[in-house]
Coordinates of C-alpha atoms in Angstrom, one line a residue:
Chain I
M1 CA 0.0 0.5 0.1
T2 CA 1.1 3.9 -1.0
E3 CA 3.0 5.3 2.4
G4 CA 1.1 8.1 4.3
D5 CA -2.0 5.5 4.7
E6 CA -2.6 5.9 8.4
A7 CA -4.3 2.2 9.1
E8 CA -3.6 -1.1 11.2
A9 CA -4.3 -4.2 10.1
S10 CA -7.5 -4.6 12.8
T11 CA -6.7 -7.1 15.5
G12 CA -9.2 -9.9 17.5
A13 CA -12.1 -10.6 14.8
T14 CA -11.8 -13.1 12.4
P15 CA -11.3 -12.7 9.5
R16 CA -8.1 -9.9 9.7
V17 CA -8.5 -7.8 7.3
Y18 CA -6.4 -4.3 7.0
K19 CA -8.5 -1.0 6.6
P20 CA -6.9 1.6 4.0
E21 CA -7.8 5.0 4.9
M22 CA -8.0 7.9 2.5
P23 CA -5.0 10.0 2.8
R24 CA -5.2 13.8 2.9
G25 CA -3.8 15.0 -0.2
W26 CA -5.7 11.9 -2.3
W27 CA -7.2 15.1 -4.7
L28 CA -3.9 15.6 -5.5
R29 CA -3.3 12.3 -7.3
R30 CA -4.7 12.7 -10.4
R31 CA -5.4 15.9 -12.6
H32 CA -9.3 14.5 -12.4
Y33 CA -9.3 15.1 -9.4
L34 CA -7.7 18.3 -8.9
L35 CA -10.1 19.7 -11.1
Y36 CA -12.8 18.7 -8.9
M37 CA -11.5 20.4 -5.9
V38 CA -11.1 23.5 -7.9
R39 CA -14.4 23.5 -9.0
E40 CA -16.0 23.0 -6.1
F41 CA -13.3 25.9 -4.2
T42 CA -15.2 28.5 -7.4
A43 CA -18.0 28.9 -4.8
V44 CA -15.7 30.7 -2.1
P45 CA -14.1 33.9 -4.7
M46 CA -17.8 33.9 -6.1
A47 CA -19.3 34.2 -2.5
L48 CA -16.6 36.9 -1.6
W49 CA -17.0 38.8 -4.9
L50 CA -20.7 38.7 -4.3
L51 CA -20.6 40.4 -0.1
W52 CA -18.0 43.5 -2.1
L53 CA -21.4 43.8 -4.6
L54 CA -23.8 43.9 -0.8
A55 CA -21.5 46.3 0.3
E56 CA -21.4 48.7 -2.8
I57 CA -25.0 48.5 -2.6
H58 CA -25.0 49.4 0.9
R59 CA -22.5 52.2 0.6
A60 CA -24.8 54.3 -1.4
A61 CA -27.4 54.6 1.8
S62 CA -25.4 57.0 3.2
G63 CA -25.8 59.6 0.2
P64 CA -24.3 61.3 -1.8
K65 CA -21.2 62.5 -0.3
A66 CA -19.9 59.4 1.2
Y67 CA -20.3 57.5 -2.0
Y68 CA -16.7 56.7 -3.8
P69 CA -16.8 53.6 -6.5
A70 CA -14.2 51.0 -5.7
A71 CA -11.4 52.0 -8.5
S72 CA -8.6 50.6 -6.1
P73 CA -6.2 48.5 -8.7
A74 CA -6.3 45.7 -5.2
F75 CA -9.9 45.7 -6.4
I76 CA -9.7 45.2 -9.9
V77 CA -7.0 42.3 -9.9
F78 CA -9.4 40.6 -6.6
S79 CA -11.9 40.8 -8.9
V80 CA -10.5 39.3 -12.3
I81 CA -9.1 36.7 -10.1
C82 CA -12.5 36.3 -9.3
L83 CA -13.8 36.5 -12.7
G84 CA -11.2 33.9 -13.5
F85 CA -12.9 31.6 -11.0
A86 CA -16.5 32.2 -11.4
M87 CA -15.8 31.7 -15.7
Y88 CA -14.8 28.0 -14.2
H89 CA -17.8 27.6 -12.6
S90 CA -20.5 28.2 -15.1
I91 CA -18.4 26.3 -17.5
T92 CA -18.2 23.1 -15.4
F93 CA -21.5 23.8 -13.9
L94 CA -23.7 24.5 -17.5
S95 CA -21.6 21.8 -18.6
L96 CA -22.9 19.2 -16.0
A97 CA -26.1 20.8 -16.8
G98 CA -26.3 18.0 -20.0
V99 CA -25.7 14.8 -17.9
I100 CA -28.1 15.7 -15.4
I101 CA -31.0 17.5 -17.6
H102 CA -33.6 15.0 -19.0
L103 CA -35.6 16.2 -21.2
K104 CA -38.1 14.6 -23.7
F105 CA -39.5 16.3 -26.8
M106 CA -41.9 14.9 -29.4
G107 CA -41.6 11.5 -27.5
K108 CA -37.7 11.5 -27.8
P109 CA -34.9 12.3 -25.4
V110 CA -33.2 15.5 -26.0
P111 CA -29.6 14.9 -26.6
P112 CA -27.2 16.5 -24.0
R113 CA -25.3 18.2 -25.9
T114 CA -28.1 19.7 -27.3
I115 CA -29.4 20.3 -23.3
V116 CA -25.3 22.4 -22.9
G117 CA -25.9 24.3 -26.5
A118 CA -28.5 25.7 -25.0
M119 CA -27.3 26.2 -22.1
F120 CA -24.1 27.8 -23.0
G121 CA -26.7 29.7 -25.8
L122 CA -28.7 31.3 -22.1
W123 CA -25.9 32.2 -20.8
L124 CA -24.2 34.3 -23.8
V125 CA -27.7 36.2 -23.7
A126 CA -28.1 36.3 -20.0
S127 CA -24.8 38.2 -20.4
V128 CA -25.7 40.3 -23.1
V129 CA -28.4 41.6 -21.4
I130 CA -27.2 42.8 -18.0
A131 CA -24.2 44.3 -19.5
A132 CA -26.4 45.9 -21.8
V133 CA -28.7 47.0 -18.5
L134 CA -25.1 48.0 -16.5
I135 CA -23.6 50.2 -19.5
G136 CA -27.1 51.5 -21.0
F137 CA -28.2 53.2 -17.9
A138 CA -25.1 54.4 -16.9
R139 CA -24.4 58.3 -17.3
Chain N
M1 CA -20.7 -0.6 6.8
N2 CA -22.6 -1.0 9.9
H3 CA -25.0 -3.7 8.1
E4 CA -27.2 -4.8 11.5
S5 CA -28.3 -1.2 11.7
T6 CA -31.9 -1.0 12.6
K7 CA -32.7 2.7 11.9
V8 CA -35.1 2.5 8.9
P9 CA -33.8 4.2 5.9
K10 CA -35.9 7.5 4.9
P11 CA -35.9 10.0 2.5
A12 CA -33.7 13.1 4.6
I13 CA -35.8 15.5 3.0
S14 CA -33.8 19.0 4.5
H15 CA -30.6 17.4 2.1
L16 CA -33.4 17.8 -0.6
I17 CA -34.2 21.3 0.2
W18 CA -30.2 22.2 0.5
W19 CA -29.9 20.5 -2.7
F20 CA -32.4 22.4 -4.4
L21 CA -31.5 25.7 -3.6
F22 CA -27.7 24.8 -4.0
A23 CA -28.9 23.2 -7.8
N24 CA -30.4 27.0 -8.0
G25 CA -27.9 29.1 -6.6
G26 CA -24.9 27.4 -8.7
G27 CA -27.1 27.6 -12.1
L28 CA -27.8 31.1 -11.8
A29 CA -24.9 32.6 -10.4
A30 CA -23.1 30.3 -13.8
L31 CA -25.8 32.4 -16.3
V32 CA -24.9 35.7 -14.8
L33 CA -22.2 36.3 -12.3
P34 CA -19.2 36.2 -14.8
V35 CA -21.2 39.4 -16.7
H36 CA -21.6 41.0 -13.0
I37 CA -17.8 41.0 -12.4
L38 CA -16.5 41.5 -15.2
V39 CA -18.1 44.9 -16.1
Q40 CA -18.3 46.4 -12.4
G41 CA -15.6 44.7 -10.8
V42 CA -13.0 44.9 -14.2
L43 CA -14.2 47.0 -17.3
G44 CA -16.0 49.5 -14.8
P45 CA -12.7 50.9 -12.1
L46 CA -10.5 50.8 -15.5
G47 CA -12.4 53.7 -16.7
V48 CA -13.1 51.2 -20.0
V49 CA -16.9 52.0 -20.4
H50 CA -19.3 54.0 -18.1
V51 CA -21.1 51.5 -15.0
V52 CA -24.4 52.7 -13.3
D53 CA -22.7 51.9 -9.9
R54 CA -19.7 54.1 -10.7
N55 CA -22.2 57.3 -10.2
Y56 CA -24.2 57.7 -7.2
D57 CA -27.4 58.6 -9.0
T58 CA -27.8 56.6 -11.8
W59 CA -27.1 53.7 -8.6
I60 CA -29.2 55.1 -6.7
G61 CA -32.0 55.1 -9.4
I62 CA -31.3 51.5 -11.1
L63 CA -31.5 50.2 -7.5
G64 CA -34.5 51.8 -6.4
N65 CA -36.5 49.6 -9.4
P66 CA -37.9 46.5 -7.6
I67 CA -37.6 44.2 -10.6
V68 CA -33.8 44.9 -9.6
K69 CA -34.3 44.7 -6.2
L70 CA -35.9 41.3 -6.1
Y71 CA -33.1 40.1 -8.9
L72 CA -30.1 41.3 -6.6
L73 CA -31.9 39.6 -4.0
G74 CA -32.5 36.0 -5.5
L75 CA -29.1 36.4 -6.5
I76 CA -27.3 36.8 -3.5
S77 CA -29.3 34.9 -1.3
L78 CA -29.3 31.7 -3.9
A79 CA -25.5 32.1 -4.4
F80 CA -24.8 32.1 -0.9
F81 CA -26.8 28.8 -0.3
H82 CA -24.2 26.6 -3.3
F83 CA -21.7 28.3 -0.9
A84 CA -22.9 27.3 2.0
H85 CA -23.1 23.8 0.6
R86 CA -20.0 23.7 -1.6
L87 CA -17.9 24.8 1.2
R88 CA -19.6 21.9 3.5
Y89 CA -18.5 19.4 1.1
F90 CA -15.0 20.9 0.4
L91 CA -13.5 20.2 3.9
V92 CA -14.8 16.5 3.8
D93 CA -13.4 15.6 0.6
L94 CA -10.2 18.1 2.6
G95 CA -10.5 15.2 5.7
V96 CA -12.8 17.5 8.0
P97 CA -16.0 14.8 8.4
A98 CA -16.9 17.2 10.7
A99 CA -18.7 19.2 8.7
R100 CA -21.2 16.1 8.1
T101 CA -22.6 16.6 11.2
F102 CA -25.6 18.5 11.9
P103 CA -24.5 21.4 14.0
V104 CA -22.5 22.5 10.7
Q105 CA -25.0 22.3 9.0
L106 CA -27.2 24.0 10.6
I107 CA -24.2 26.8 10.9
F108 CA -23.6 27.4 7.5
Y109 CA -27.1 27.0 5.8
G110 CA -28.2 29.0 8.6
G111 CA -25.5 31.6 7.5
A112 CA -27.1 31.3 4.3
V113 CA -30.1 32.9 5.8
V114 CA -28.5 35.3 7.6
V115 CA -26.9 36.4 5.0
T116 CA -30.0 36.3 3.0
A117 CA -31.5 38.6 6.0
V118 CA -29.3 41.2 5.6
T119 CA -29.7 41.1 1.9
I120 CA -33.4 41.7 2.0
W121 CA -32.6 44.8 5.4
V122 CA -29.9 46.6 3.1
L123 CA -32.1 46.5 -0.6
V124 CA -34.8 48.4 1.4
T125 CA -32.6 50.8 3.3
T126 CA -31.0 51.5 0.1
A127 CA -32.8 53.1 -1.8
P128 CA -36.5 53.7 -1.9
I129 CA -38.8 51.7 -3.9
S130 CA -39.1 53.1 -7.6
F131 CA -40.3 52.5 -11.0
G132 CA -38.6 55.9 -12.2
Chain G
M1 CA 16.8 -10.9 -30.4
A2 CA 16.8 -10.1 -26.6
E3 CA 13.7 -11.5 -24.8
K4 CA 11.4 -8.5 -23.4
R5 CA 11.1 -8.2 -20.0
I6 CA 8.1 -6.2 -18.0
T7 CA 8.7 -5.1 -13.9
I8 CA 5.3 -6.2 -12.7
R9 CA 5.0 -4.4 -8.1
T10 CA 1.9 -6.7 -6.6
T11 CA 0.5 -6.2 -3.2
R12 CA 1.3 -8.8 -0.6
F13 CA -0.6 -9.2 2.7
D14 CA -0.8 -11.8 4.4
P15 CA -2.9 -11.6 7.7
D16 CA -1.4 -14.2 9.1
K17 CA 2.3 -12.8 9.5
D18 CA 2.1 -9.3 7.8
K19 CA 0.8 -5.9 9.9
V20 CA 1.1 -3.5 6.7
P21 CA 0.5 -4.5 3.0
R22 CA 4.5 -4.7 0.9
L23 CA 5.0 -4.5 -2.3
Q24 CA 7.2 -7.0 -4.4
S25 CA 8.7 -6.7 -7.4
Y26 CA 8.6 -9.8 -10.0
D27 CA 10.5 -10.0 -13.6
I28 CA 8.7 -11.8 -16.6
P29 CA 9.0 -12.2 -20.0
F30 CA 6.5 -9.9 -21.9
S31 CA 6.0 -12.1 -24.5
D32 CA 3.1 -11.5 -26.3
D33 CA 1.7 -7.6 -27.4
S34 CA -1.5 -9.1 -26.0
M35 CA -0.5 -9.7 -22.8
V36 CA -2.6 -8.4 -20.3
V37 CA -1.8 -7.3 -16.6
L38 CA -4.2 -10.8 -15.6
D39 CA -1.7 -12.7 -17.9
A40 CA 1.0 -11.7 -15.9
L41 CA -0.8 -12.0 -13.2
N42 CA -1.3 -16.3 -13.9
H43 CA 2.5 -16.5 -14.8
I44 CA 3.8 -15.4 -11.6
K45 CA 0.8 -17.5 -9.4
A46 CA 2.2 -20.4 -12.2
H47 CA 5.5 -20.3 -12.4
V48 CA 6.8 -17.6 -10.2
D49 CA 5.3 -17.7 -7.0
G50 CA 1.7 -19.8 -6.3
S51 CA 1.2 -18.0 -2.8
L52 CA -0.3 -14.8 -5.0
S53 CA -3.9 -14.6 -4.4
Y54 CA -6.1 -12.6 -6.6
R55 CA -9.8 -13.3 -8.2
W56 CA -10.6 -14.0 -11.2
S57 CA -12.7 -15.6 -13.9
C58 CA -13.9 -15.0 -17.9
R59 CA -10.6 -13.2 -18.8
M60 CA -13.4 -10.7 -21.0
G61 CA -14.6 -8.6 -19.1
I62 CA -17.7 -10.1 -18.1
C63 CA -17.3 -11.5 -15.1
G64 CA -16.7 -8.1 -13.0
S65 CA -14.0 -10.5 -11.2
C66 CA -10.7 -8.7 -11.6
G67 CA -10.5 -5.4 -10.8
M68 CA -7.7 -3.5 -9.1
M69 CA -5.7 -0.6 -9.4
V70 CA -3.6 -0.9 -12.5
N71 CA -0.7 1.9 -11.7
G72 CA -3.7 3.6 -9.3
V73 CA -5.8 3.4 -11.6
P74 CA -9.5 1.4 -11.2
K75 CA -8.9 -1.6 -14.3
L76 CA -10.2 -4.9 -15.3
T77 CA -6.7 -6.1 -15.0
C78 CA -8.0 -9.0 -17.9
S79 CA -8.8 -5.3 -20.2
A80 CA -5.8 -3.5 -19.1
F81 CA -2.4 -4.3 -21.8
M82 CA 0.4 -4.7 -20.4
R83 CA 1.0 -2.7 -23.9
D84 CA 0.4 0.3 -22.8
Y85 CA 2.4 0.7 -20.0
W86 CA 6.0 -1.4 -20.5
P87 CA 8.7 -0.6 -21.2
R88 CA 8.0 1.0 -17.6
S89 CA 6.7 -1.1 -14.7
I90 CA 3.4 -1.8 -13.7
T91 CA 2.2 -1.5 -9.9
V92 CA -1.0 -3.3 -9.1
E93 CA -3.0 -3.0 -5.5
P94 CA -5.9 -4.3 -4.7
L95 CA -9.0 -1.8 -5.3
Q96 CA -8.8 1.3 -3.0
N97 CA -11.4 2.0 -0.6
F98 CA -11.6 -1.4 0.7
P99 CA -10.4 -3.5 3.0
I100 CA -7.5 -5.9 1.7
V101 CA -8.2 -9.6 2.6
R102 CA -5.3 -11.1 1.2
D103 CA -3.2 -9.4 -1.6
L104 CA -4.8 -8.3 -4.1
V105 CA -8.1 -9.9 -2.4
I106 CA -11.0 -7.2 -1.4
D107 CA -13.5 -7.6 1.1
M108 CA -17.0 -7.0 -0.8
E109 CA -19.3 -7.4 1.3
D110 CA -20.4 -4.2 2.2
F111 CA -20.9 -3.6 -1.7
M112 CA -23.2 -6.6 -2.0
H113 CA -25.0 -5.8 0.9
K114 CA -26.1 -1.7 -0.3
L115 CA -26.5 -3.4 -4.1
K116 CA -29.1 -5.6 -1.8
S117 CA -30.6 -2.9 -0.2
I118 CA -31.9 -1.6 -3.5
K119 CA -33.5 -4.2 -4.1
P120 CA -32.1 -4.3 -7.4
W121 CA -35.2 -6.5 -8.9
I122 CA -38.9 -5.9 -10.8
I123 CA -41.1 -4.8 -8.4
R124 CA -45.1 -5.3 -9.2
K125 CA -47.7 -4.1 -7.3
Q126 CA -49.1 -7.7 -8.7
E127 CA -48.1 -10.3 -10.4
Y128 CA -49.9 -10.9 -13.2
P129 CA -50.6 -14.5 -13.6
L130 CA -49.3 -16.4 -16.1
G131 CA -51.4 -16.7 -18.2
A132 CA -51.9 -13.0 -19.1
G133 CA -48.5 -13.0 -21.2
E134 CA -45.2 -11.2 -20.8
H135 CA -45.3 -7.6 -20.2
R136 CA -44.4 -5.5 -23.1
Q137 CA -41.9 -3.1 -23.7
T138 CA -41.1 -0.5 -26.9
M139 CA -37.7 -0.2 -27.5
D140 CA -37.8 3.5 -26.8
Q141 CA -38.5 2.4 -23.6
I142 CA -36.0 -0.2 -23.4
D143 CA -33.8 2.6 -23.8
E144 CA -34.3 4.8 -21.3
F145 CA -32.7 2.2 -18.9
R146 CA -30.1 0.0 -21.1
Q147 CA -26.8 1.6 -20.3
F148 CA -27.4 1.2 -16.8
S149 CA -28.4 -2.3 -17.4
E150 CA -24.8 -2.9 -18.5
C151 CA -23.4 -2.4 -15.1
I152 CA -21.1 -6.1 -14.3
N153 CA -20.7 -4.9 -9.8
C154 CA -16.7 -4.8 -10.9
M155 CA -17.0 -2.5 -7.9
L156 CA -14.8 -0.2 -10.3
C157 CA -16.6 2.9 -9.5
Y158 CA -15.9 2.5 -5.7
A159 CA -12.3 2.6 -5.8
A160 CA -12.8 5.8 -8.1
C161 CA -14.9 7.1 -5.6
P162 CA -13.6 9.8 -2.9
V163 CA -16.9 10.1 -1.0
Y164 CA -16.7 6.9 -0.5
G165 CA -13.4 6.3 0.4
L166 CA -14.4 9.0 3.3
N167 CA -17.7 7.6 4.3
N168 CA -17.9 4.1 3.6
E169 CA -21.9 4.3 4.4
F170 CA -22.1 6.0 1.4
L171 CA -24.4 3.8 -1.1
G172 CA -22.0 4.3 -3.7
P173 CA -22.4 4.8 -7.7
A174 CA -23.1 1.6 -8.8
A175 CA -26.0 0.5 -6.3
T176 CA -27.6 3.7 -7.8
A177 CA -27.6 3.1 -10.8
L178 CA -28.8 0.0 -10.8
A179 CA -31.5 1.4 -9.0
R180 CA -31.9 4.2 -11.4
R181 CA -32.3 1.0 -13.8
Y182 CA -35.0 -1.3 -12.0
N183 CA -37.0 2.9 -11.2
L184 CA -37.2 3.3 -15.1
D185 CA -38.1 0.5 -16.5
S186 CA -41.9 0.5 -17.4
R187 CA -42.5 -2.9 -15.9
D188 CA -41.8 -2.0 -12.2
Q189 CA -43.6 0.3 -10.2
G190 CA -40.7 -0.1 -7.0
L191 CA -39.9 3.6 -6.8
K192 CA -41.4 4.0 -3.4
D193 CA -39.5 0.6 -2.3
R194 CA -36.2 2.5 -2.6
L195 CA -36.3 5.7 -2.1
P196 CA -35.9 5.7 1.4
V197 CA -32.5 4.4 0.6
L198 CA -31.7 6.6 -1.8
A199 CA -32.6 9.7 -0.9
N200 CA -31.6 9.3 3.0
S201 CA -28.8 10.8 3.7
E202 CA -26.5 8.1 3.2
G203 CA -27.6 8.1 -0.3
V204 CA -27.6 10.6 -3.6
W205 CA -27.3 13.4 -1.3
E206 CA -23.9 12.1 -0.2
C207 CA -22.7 12.8 -3.6
S208 CA -20.8 15.6 -4.7
F209 CA -20.5 14.7 -8.6
V210 CA -16.6 14.0 -8.5
G211 CA -17.8 11.8 -12.2
E212 CA -14.6 9.4 -11.7
C213 CA -17.0 6.4 -11.1
S214 CA -18.1 7.5 -14.6
V215 CA -15.0 7.8 -16.5
V216 CA -13.5 4.3 -15.1
C217 CA -16.8 2.1 -15.4
P218 CA -15.4 -0.6 -18.7
K219 CA -19.2 -1.0 -19.8
G220 CA -20.1 2.9 -20.7
V221 CA -22.5 3.2 -18.3
D222 CA -23.2 7.0 -15.9
P223 CA -23.5 5.9 -13.1
A224 CA -22.6 9.4 -11.9
K225 CA -25.5 10.3 -14.6
A226 CA -27.4 7.8 -12.5
I227 CA -27.0 9.9 -9.1
Q228 CA -27.7 13.5 -10.2
Q229 CA -31.3 12.2 -12.1
T230 CA -31.9 10.9 -8.7
K231 CA -30.9 13.9 -6.9
L232 CA -32.8 15.9 -9.8
D233 CA -35.8 13.5 -10.5
T234 CA -36.5 12.9 -6.2
T235 CA -36.1 17.5 -6.0
T236 CA -39.0 17.5 -8.5
R237 CA -41.4 14.7 -7.5
F238 CA -41.0 16.9 -3.7
V239 CA -41.5 20.3 -4.9
L240 CA -44.4 19.6 -7.8
P241 CA -46.2 17.2 -5.6
Y242 CA -48.8 16.3 -9.2
G243 CA -45.3 15.2 -10.8
N244 CA -45.3 11.6 -8.6
R245 CA -45.7 8.6 -10.7
E246 CA -47.8 6.6 -10.0
E247 CA -49.0 3.8 -11.7

């Protein structure tokens, strides 16, 4: 067995078996596992950025004098990092939707590729609409 | 692996609800979050384009719209249920089995409920509802 | 031409002597390009060390007995060609996430118990009398579940599943795939009997969709899909009370 497995052969009971334990770094052993852990981690930067958004909304409550929109280089770097993770989340989440969602059209199952395609199409449409609102209503 | 367990298995309704909120939050965030970060977090601060939140009047104006309020509430609240769920499973994967227990579930999903309540408070107190 | 040779390292564990498993190296001839890892194990057992223990039977990817970790990846050793590894050495270990009984043999009691718990057979509320003839099914109805019925219970998916490795209580990939195979069968009426096991806290909700189970399956079954669709269906049934399938 691979080293690092903290395990011991069980004693007394028959038949005696060896029970291996998952090593802590199991997710470093295969690329697929590592990518999965990155996918799971994306939730953290996404939540942090939304907390910032919540703060940005809240700061508007204290009136026009006190409102300065964030513009520091640190904030932009933070946003770029969050954007990378958010994109990775979008790509993985919408791709996996094809595995999960099962629809029928005219009695025939819709192929997963079509569902994933529709999801990415929806992503594009939503992005264009939101960008139009955020930029279109600005002065 | 306790095969002699006498407990009768039954569907876990709470897990079902957490998963439902997680899936919806993940889906909504996947569709809309990147463009928010790109426009409000990168292009706006860099001055590439004019963005509503760069100016007090336009920002408060759009925040007064009830549809925008509902949208922001849905996005932030669901995304935090998504976050709570993923982080809990992430901790299990990192070798913290305690993240599976009921008290931790209470803290994590309860945290998402708190964020939801704070978001409602922020949205209600920030800009008066108007259709202007 | 000099004879090609290859180094095979296998796990050795004698429960009467060893405290922990160890690896033992064997240098054997790689005489034929069509040799698989199982052939190498059989060569060792026949010509080098008769005490090596492992499970195998059909040699053609049907029986599901010879699953082992080959260089860290769960494989049917009868379908793992040595030419894909040579000239590198090959390390053969017992399937991950299971207790080791001896050498390459694992204890599969837990999986057998889980398999039985989802009642992998057609359940009818009322059996037809024999004279009423057969249950008819269209090709479309068969296509609903066919993929999931290909499972040969080889347990590679359990060895690939970190969720099962971290929590042995988890129902796991193959059992859920087989439950779905019967739940999707137009002849079956056993959903209500299986749901308590499938959707309890050690059931599908434990899965975090790593997806490696579907990658390693030698028969093209997609257990990850079965689990996620079970989550979705269970949720839809709960959220939309009229969505309940009742036959």
